[in-house]
Amino acid sequence: MEKTNVRYNRTMLVLVVILSAFVTMLNQTILSVAQPSIIDAFKVDLSTVQWLSTGYSLIGGILIPISAWMADRFNTKWLVTSSLGVFLVGSIVAAFSGNFTALLVGRLLQAVGGGVLSGLTMTILFSVYPKENRGTPTTLLGLVFGIAPAIGPTLGGYLVDNLGWHAIFGIVAPVVAIAFVLGLFFMADVVPHKATKLDFWSVVFSTVGFGGVLYGASMVSDYGWTNAHTLLPIVGGFVVIGLFIWRQLVVDDPMLNLKVFTSGNFTVAAIISAITQISMVAVEFVLPVYLQNARDLTALQSGLTLLPGAVVMFLLAPISGQLVQKNKGKQIVVFGIIVMALSTLLLSRLTLTTPIWELVAVYALRNVGLAFAMMPAGTLGMQGLTPDLISHGSAANNVVRQVGAAIGTAVLVSVMQSKATAASPSASLLKTDPAAYGHGMHLALVSGAQASLIIATIIGVVGVVFALALKQPKKNA
């Protein structure tokens, strides 16, 4: 392992990393409210527009495993700035697109840049902070994970309502440009390197395996679980992932070093990360649908309803980081997962008459749990890894989280849809009593949301079991 001995301004370097992490996460959450406008603008159907999200997830899922090899092999500054450059070009192409093809190309370019950046974030932060200060990355990433997903729908709703859908890409571009320029001046080659070759079959198995699972999961909402469109990619994807795992164990230079999973704490922490990601994505899918379709709020009003929860997570992120540094990591993860599960159970009791203030309060409570569980768990898992495994640990954790979230979200969405469909009133009621039909559809949607959130609660309880299995390092090592 070749160590780097470069001089750099850590504050400015970290600013580049945090800006990059923020803009990539914001970019994933800001799009959802713009889909109806894009459908209307280009006269395409919903399944076509969903490729803006599906394609982004596929590219990211393919590139994140490769990012570990990239971090080991290439100059950190070049990787970050070139990824930001690709992301910037994609944002500009999307913002000025005049047809859906151009928009999709721009979105996929964003995915290329964002996928590499996502894989590098934790690696860079753990490379520039000593072991005794590993709570600092927890704080910084907690801020990003807290604020970006919650302000995305709010900001997106405001932009779409007032400036049009192009603006959601246009507003991202200046932030990326700032990060790019700062990266040229302040990013440094901080990740230790080693001369490794990229194994061709590892790339093939990774691309086909993870790509297949993510694609199949994204199709569940359209085709269900038993249709060949979903079943074949998911089952085939997992088979090929098995080949990928085998390949990593037999080659001299694995693309993703699976030795990270010999650390029990890392494995448990990765599972917890996936569970918290499922909970976060599921609730942030279900609640906007409930607020907009069952309670008839606008996209902006829906986003504003969730904003206090983001503020709570933003405020608590520094506290969770400090507690990790004080060797309280396991305690706060257990506490956080319990709070997350209980608050999700409370959310599952939503009705058509639930006061909005009550929803705001419970959602904020849930974010208290996420603030104390998500990033601290990841930090505890990474603490036991040697420097040469940090990049692989970061990539592996991201892969587990992304695949777990994709499958988990697909399960929750399908539960919500099937329950809502079963509870829907007869179509004949629409002709005889439209008002009663509309009310019945609202009740059916609430029924689906409740069922989905109950499943999310059960997943949270499983998370409590894994959190109890975590081990607190004797030192912040």
XYZ file of C-alpha atoms in Angstrom:
477
model
C 0.000 0.000 0.000
C 1.524 3.279 -1.152
C 0.834 6.100 1.303
C 0.298 9.663 0.181
C 2.283 12.484 1.763
C 0.636 15.518 0.231
C -0.104 18.790 1.994
C -3.677 19.998 1.878
C -6.224 22.226 3.568
C -8.441 19.690 5.299
C -11.302 22.107 5.910
C -11.590 23.071 2.253
C -11.057 19.496 1.061
C -13.858 18.263 3.317
C -16.078 21.098 2.075
C -15.665 19.753 -1.472
C -16.566 16.230 -0.325
C -19.627 17.370 1.631
C -20.870 19.580 -1.215
C -20.472 16.619 -3.577
C -22.333 14.267 -1.233
C -25.089 16.821 -0.686
C -25.697 17.532 -4.356
C -25.733 13.844 -5.348
C -28.285 13.004 -2.654
C -30.383 16.098 -3.358
C -30.379 15.152 -7.025
C -31.955 11.784 -6.217
C -34.806 13.239 -4.148
C -35.697 16.420 -6.027
C -36.931 14.687 -9.185
C -40.051 12.877 -7.939
C -42.342 15.928 -7.783
C -41.385 16.921 -11.348
C -42.479 13.672 -13.006
C -46.058 14.794 -13.809
C -44.722 17.959 -15.478
C -42.186 15.967 -17.511
C -44.916 13.547 -18.628
C -47.008 16.485 -19.804
C -44.099 18.277 -21.487
C -42.850 15.323 -23.557
C -46.118 13.363 -23.894
C -44.607 10.179 -22.462
C -46.105 7.711 -20.000
C -45.145 7.107 -16.375
C -43.172 3.934 -17.105
C -40.993 5.890 -19.538
C -40.396 8.735 -17.092
C -39.443 6.247 -14.376
C -36.297 5.497 -16.361
C -34.968 8.826 -15.095
C -34.864 7.218 -11.643
C -34.299 3.607 -12.689
C -31.398 4.494 -14.971
C -29.783 6.599 -12.264
C -30.006 3.731 -9.756
C -28.669 1.199 -12.259
C -25.620 3.266 -13.183
C -24.916 4.058 -9.537
C -25.268 0.419 -8.519
C -22.819 -0.619 -11.229
C -20.193 2.044 -10.468
C -20.156 1.938 -6.661
C -18.449 -1.515 -6.471
C -15.861 -0.358 -9.020
C -15.191 2.825 -7.025
C -13.125 0.863 -4.478
C -10.686 -0.186 -7.209
C -10.683 3.368 -8.606
C -9.839 4.824 -5.190
C -6.920 2.398 -4.801
C -5.617 2.925 -8.320
C -6.110 6.578 -9.296
C -5.358 10.055 -8.000
C -8.115 11.156 -5.611
C -8.172 14.725 -6.903
C -8.539 13.546 -10.508
C -11.333 11.138 -9.597
C -13.347 13.719 -7.663
C -12.969 16.604 -10.105
C -13.600 14.471 -13.202
C -16.705 12.956 -11.571
C -17.949 16.434 -10.676
C -17.239 17.521 -14.243
C -19.314 14.679 -15.687
C -22.084 15.423 -13.186
C -22.023 19.102 -14.173
C -22.261 18.311 -17.887
C -25.182 15.991 -17.198
C -26.977 18.668 -15.165
C -26.571 21.231 -17.944
C -27.729 18.786 -20.634
C -30.808 17.911 -18.557
C -31.600 21.547 -17.745
C -31.598 22.554 -21.418
C -33.043 19.340 -22.872
C -35.709 19.792 -25.516
C -36.787 16.159 -25.724
C -36.963 13.167 -23.415
C -33.942 11.429 -24.952
C -31.711 14.407 -24.180
C -33.117 14.570 -20.656
C -32.382 10.881 -20.089
C -28.824 11.267 -21.430
C -28.253 14.156 -19.035
C -29.648 12.140 -16.149
C -27.412 9.148 -16.942
C -24.366 11.419 -17.075
C -25.344 12.651 -13.628
C -25.500 9.005 -12.537
C -21.962 8.317 -13.779
C -20.536 11.220 -11.801
C -22.778 10.615 -8.797
C -22.040 6.888 -8.633
C -18.282 7.416 -8.370
C -18.686 10.289 -5.893
C -20.964 8.203 -3.659
C -18.377 5.448 -3.521
C -15.558 7.864 -2.639
C -17.203 9.964 0.072
C -16.612 7.810 3.150
C -13.214 6.658 1.850
C -11.921 10.225 1.581
C -13.328 11.329 4.947
C -11.828 8.343 6.762
C -8.501 9.020 5.040
C -8.225 12.623 6.276
C -9.446 12.130 9.862
C -7.413 10.140 12.416
C -8.993 7.171 14.135
C -9.699 9.101 17.321
C -11.758 11.671 15.365
C -13.874 9.283 13.306
C -16.983 10.821 14.852
C -16.457 13.876 12.670
C -17.319 12.086 9.396
C -20.373 10.727 11.204
C -21.473 14.268 11.970
C -20.791 15.604 8.487
C -22.518 12.800 6.623
C -25.364 12.840 9.123
C -25.989 16.460 8.184
C -26.104 15.538 4.501
C -28.294 12.458 4.989
C -30.617 14.477 7.168
C -31.209 17.621 5.176
C -30.883 16.593 1.505
C -33.680 13.972 1.291
C -36.146 16.177 3.149
C -35.573 19.487 1.372
C -35.505 17.779 -2.040
C -39.285 17.402 -2.406
C -39.902 20.845 -0.859
C -37.424 22.595 -3.112
C -38.542 20.556 -6.110
C -42.180 21.411 -5.488
C -41.421 25.117 -5.263
C -39.294 25.105 -8.426
C -41.790 23.107 -10.484
C -44.700 25.291 -9.360
C -42.909 28.578 -10.051
C -40.158 27.991 -12.636
C -40.925 24.685 -14.356
C -39.263 21.283 -14.250
C -36.074 22.463 -16.015
C -35.224 24.415 -12.872
C -34.687 21.299 -10.751
C -31.652 20.505 -12.893
C -30.661 24.125 -13.338
C -30.421 24.753 -9.606
C -28.123 21.763 -9.134
C -25.620 22.896 -11.773
C -24.243 25.990 -9.925
C -23.644 23.975 -6.746
C -21.790 21.311 -8.729
C -19.791 24.024 -10.508
C -18.735 25.515 -7.164
C -17.675 22.087 -5.886
C -15.773 21.467 -9.143
C -13.822 24.744 -8.933
C -13.065 24.235 -5.244
C -11.943 20.701 -6.062
C -9.428 21.978 -8.611
C -7.808 24.130 -5.931
C -8.259 22.200 -2.703
C -8.829 18.497 -3.413
C -5.709 16.379 -2.869
C -4.570 12.815 -3.435
C -5.345 11.595 0.093
C -6.340 7.948 -0.397
C -3.435 5.447 -0.180
C -2.747 3.652 -3.464
C -1.695 0.215 -4.543
C -0.984 -1.120 -8.006
C -3.861 -3.418 -8.899
C -5.357 -4.656 -12.132
C -9.062 -4.397 -12.867
C -10.358 -7.936 -13.361
C -12.547 -8.115 -16.470
C -14.891 -10.818 -15.172
C -15.356 -9.002 -11.883
C -16.633 -5.993 -13.813
C -18.937 -8.169 -15.927
C -20.370 -10.073 -12.957
C -20.780 -6.880 -10.934
C -22.508 -5.046 -13.765
C -24.888 -7.878 -14.678
C -25.535 -9.014 -11.104
C -26.153 -5.747 -9.295
C -27.680 -4.191 -12.388
C -30.125 -7.092 -12.737
C -31.268 -6.961 -9.114
C -31.730 -3.185 -9.152
C -33.554 -3.287 -12.487
C -35.868 -6.083 -11.386
C -36.655 -4.335 -8.110
C -37.513 -1.133 -9.950
C -40.011 -3.029 -12.141
C -41.984 -4.564 -9.259
C -44.379 -1.614 -9.049
C -45.322 -2.108 -12.725
C -45.366 -5.894 -13.095
C -45.526 -7.438 -9.615
C -43.221 -10.126 -8.222
C -44.226 -13.103 -10.368
C -43.867 -11.520 -13.809
C -40.805 -12.446 -15.864
C -39.926 -8.744 -16.164
C -39.065 -8.725 -12.458
C -38.463 -12.353 -11.494
C -35.807 -13.135 -14.096
C -33.632 -10.026 -13.486
C -33.802 -10.415 -9.692
C -33.154 -14.169 -9.537
C -30.614 -14.041 -12.348
C -28.982 -11.019 -10.754
C -28.487 -12.796 -7.435
C -27.040 -15.837 -9.220
C -24.514 -13.622 -11.000
C -23.760 -11.794 -7.730
C -22.838 -15.240 -6.401
C -20.379 -15.565 -9.288
C -19.061 -12.091 -8.475
C -18.444 -13.120 -4.857
C -16.681 -16.296 -5.996
C -14.505 -14.282 -8.373
C -13.453 -11.871 -5.632
C -12.318 -14.792 -3.500
C -10.102 -16.422 -6.142
C -8.387 -13.525 -7.967
C -5.175 -11.937 -6.707
C -6.518 -8.385 -7.062
C -10.228 -8.391 -6.186
C -12.214 -5.432 -7.446
C -14.091 -5.435 -4.133
C -12.121 -6.998 -1.296
C -14.588 -9.142 0.628
C -12.212 -9.435 3.577
C -14.175 -6.534 5.026
C -16.938 -9.023 5.845
C -14.597 -11.051 8.066
C -15.181 -8.245 10.550
C -18.385 -9.182 12.340
C -18.967 -5.585 13.359
C -18.679 -4.381 9.770
C -21.149 -7.003 8.536
C -23.694 -6.193 11.246
C -23.255 -2.456 10.662
C -23.776 -2.890 6.910
C -27.047 -4.739 7.557
C -28.167 -1.975 9.926
C -27.293 0.611 7.270
C -29.484 -1.247 4.776
C -32.356 -1.439 7.273
C -32.185 2.271 8.115
C -32.002 3.088 4.403
C -35.116 0.985 3.761
C -36.939 2.787 6.554
C -35.888 6.207 5.306
C -36.764 5.570 1.655
C -40.018 3.771 2.472
C -41.423 6.457 4.744
C -40.350 9.239 2.402
C -42.196 7.450 -0.405
C -45.350 6.602 1.547
C -45.877 9.929 3.319
C -45.828 12.185 0.218
C -48.277 9.814 -1.513
C -50.520 9.889 1.563
C -50.315 13.674 1.916
C -50.849 14.493 -1.763
C -53.266 11.768 -2.876
C -55.224 11.035 0.299
C -55.108 14.428 2.022
C -55.037 16.516 -1.188
C -51.999 18.617 -0.263
C -49.849 20.147 -3.001
C -46.302 18.940 -3.627
C -44.937 22.036 -1.898
C -47.244 21.632 1.107
C -46.258 17.978 1.362
C -42.582 18.890 1.341
C -43.073 21.590 3.974
C -44.846 19.069 6.203
C -41.710 16.912 6.224
C -39.269 19.802 6.587
C -39.297 20.015 10.428
C -38.105 16.417 10.543
C -35.144 17.362 8.370
C -34.299 20.217 10.727
C -34.351 17.800 13.673
C -31.935 15.442 11.936
C -29.702 18.362 10.951
C -29.505 19.543 14.566
C -28.861 16.089 16.012
C -26.149 14.993 13.555
C -23.345 16.844 15.441
C -24.502 15.328 18.734
C -24.465 11.791 17.333
C -20.944 12.355 15.999
C -19.715 13.567 19.383
C -21.247 10.556 21.125
C -19.466 8.213 18.703
C -16.156 9.850 19.620
C -16.996 9.336 23.312
C -17.368 5.582 22.796
C -21.158 5.726 22.996
C -21.665 4.450 19.461
C -23.444 1.172 20.228
C -25.753 2.769 22.792
C -26.966 5.482 20.441
C -27.418 3.040 17.544
C -29.609 0.778 19.699
C -31.538 3.807 20.957
C -31.917 5.176 17.435
C -33.193 1.933 15.915
C -35.739 1.493 18.727
C -37.024 5.054 18.265
C -37.149 4.550 14.495
C -39.194 1.341 14.820
C -41.618 2.793 17.384
C -42.198 5.994 15.415
C -42.800 3.997 12.223
C -45.400 1.984 14.146
C -47.075 5.253 15.167
C -47.069 6.396 11.540
C -48.836 3.164 10.551
C -51.882 4.428 12.502
C -52.456 7.327 10.098
C -56.046 7.943 9.010
C -57.817 10.474 6.816
C -58.429 12.633 9.884
C -55.015 12.449 11.548
C -53.993 16.027 12.460
C -51.098 17.222 10.321
C -49.271 18.462 13.422
C -49.327 14.900 14.771
C -47.772 13.570 11.575
C -45.112 16.308 11.717
C -44.286 15.391 15.323
C -44.058 11.635 14.717
C -41.997 12.120 11.550
C -39.619 14.362 13.506
C -39.367 11.683 16.213
C -38.536 9.124 13.547
C -35.725 11.351 12.315
C -34.357 11.473 15.860
C -33.953 7.720 15.538
C -32.357 7.943 12.106
C -29.897 10.605 13.296
C -28.667 8.304 16.055
C -28.673 5.103 13.998
C -27.725 5.585 10.353
C -24.275 7.167 10.242
C -23.066 6.023 13.705
C -23.665 2.397 12.673
C -21.601 2.884 9.533
C -18.807 4.502 11.524
C -18.701 1.652 14.053
C -18.439 -0.837 11.210
C -15.616 1.035 9.490
C -13.583 1.610 12.666
C -12.202 -1.906 12.760
C -10.927 -1.901 9.160
C -7.277 -1.423 8.277
C -6.379 1.562 6.027
C -6.016 -0.636 2.933
C -9.601 -1.861 3.359
C -11.283 1.509 3.964
C -12.146 2.099 0.292
C -13.485 -1.450 -0.049
C -15.467 -1.132 3.174
C -17.032 2.101 1.976
C -17.986 0.564 -1.374
C -19.293 -2.656 0.197
C -21.398 -0.734 2.710
C -22.884 1.372 -0.097
C -23.645 -1.721 -2.183
C -25.390 -3.522 0.687
C -27.359 -0.384 1.500
C -28.390 0.236 -2.109
C -29.380 -3.349 -2.924
C -31.141 -3.752 0.413
C -33.023 -0.499 -0.052
C -34.013 -1.430 -3.621
C -35.453 -4.799 -2.587
C -36.987 -3.451 0.611
C -38.612 -0.511 -1.114
C -39.973 -2.790 -3.841
C -41.563 -4.986 -1.154
C -43.109 -2.009 0.640
C -44.416 -0.405 -2.553
C -45.954 -3.683 -3.728
C -47.598 -4.174 -0.315
C -49.013 -0.667 -0.466
C -50.328 -1.114 -4.004
C -51.844 -4.564 -3.452
C -53.552 -3.534 -0.207
C -54.872 -0.310 -1.749
C -56.160 -2.199 -4.798
C -57.919 -4.793 -2.652
C -59.573 -2.065 -0.569
C -60.637 0.071 -3.551
C -64.370 0.570 -4.165
C -66.100 -0.915 -7.185
C -65.684 1.087 -10.380
C -69.465 1.101 -10.787
C -69.691 3.399 -7.751
C -67.967 6.120 -9.762
C -71.063 6.454 -11.967
C -73.672 6.324 -9.220
C -71.904 8.275 -6.458
C -68.632 9.976 -7.500
C -68.130 11.564 -4.070
C -68.424 8.225 -2.294
C -66.078 6.657 -4.839
C -63.474 9.366 -4.254
C -63.722 8.946 -0.488
C -63.407 5.189 -0.894
C -60.261 5.588 -2.982
C -58.771 7.826 -0.290
C -59.568 5.197 2.346
C -58.008 2.489 0.166
C -54.832 4.522 -0.209
C -54.634 5.022 3.552
C -55.105 1.269 4.017
C -52.189 0.614 1.669
C -49.991 3.143 3.466
C -50.801 1.552 6.828
C -49.906 -1.938 5.599
C -46.627 -0.735 4.102
C -45.634 1.077 7.298
C -46.422 -1.998 9.412
C -43.967 -3.997 7.282
C -41.432 -1.170 7.698
C -41.959 -1.426 11.466
C -41.214 -5.154 11.398
C -38.029 -4.466 9.431
C -37.128 -1.900 12.088
C -37.587 -4.495 14.848
C -35.169 -6.774 12.983
C -32.787 -3.814 13.011
C -33.003 -3.667 16.811
C -31.788 -7.277 16.998
C -28.772 -6.493 14.822
C -28.061 -3.281 16.747
C -27.842 -5.285 19.973
C -25.276 -7.524 18.244
C -22.983 -4.573 17.516
C -19.781 -4.359 19.530
C -18.449 -1.075 20.852
C -14.695 -0.846 20.151
C -12.656 -0.499 23.336
C -11.005 2.505 21.750
C -11.973 4.735 18.847
C -9.917 2.658 16.507
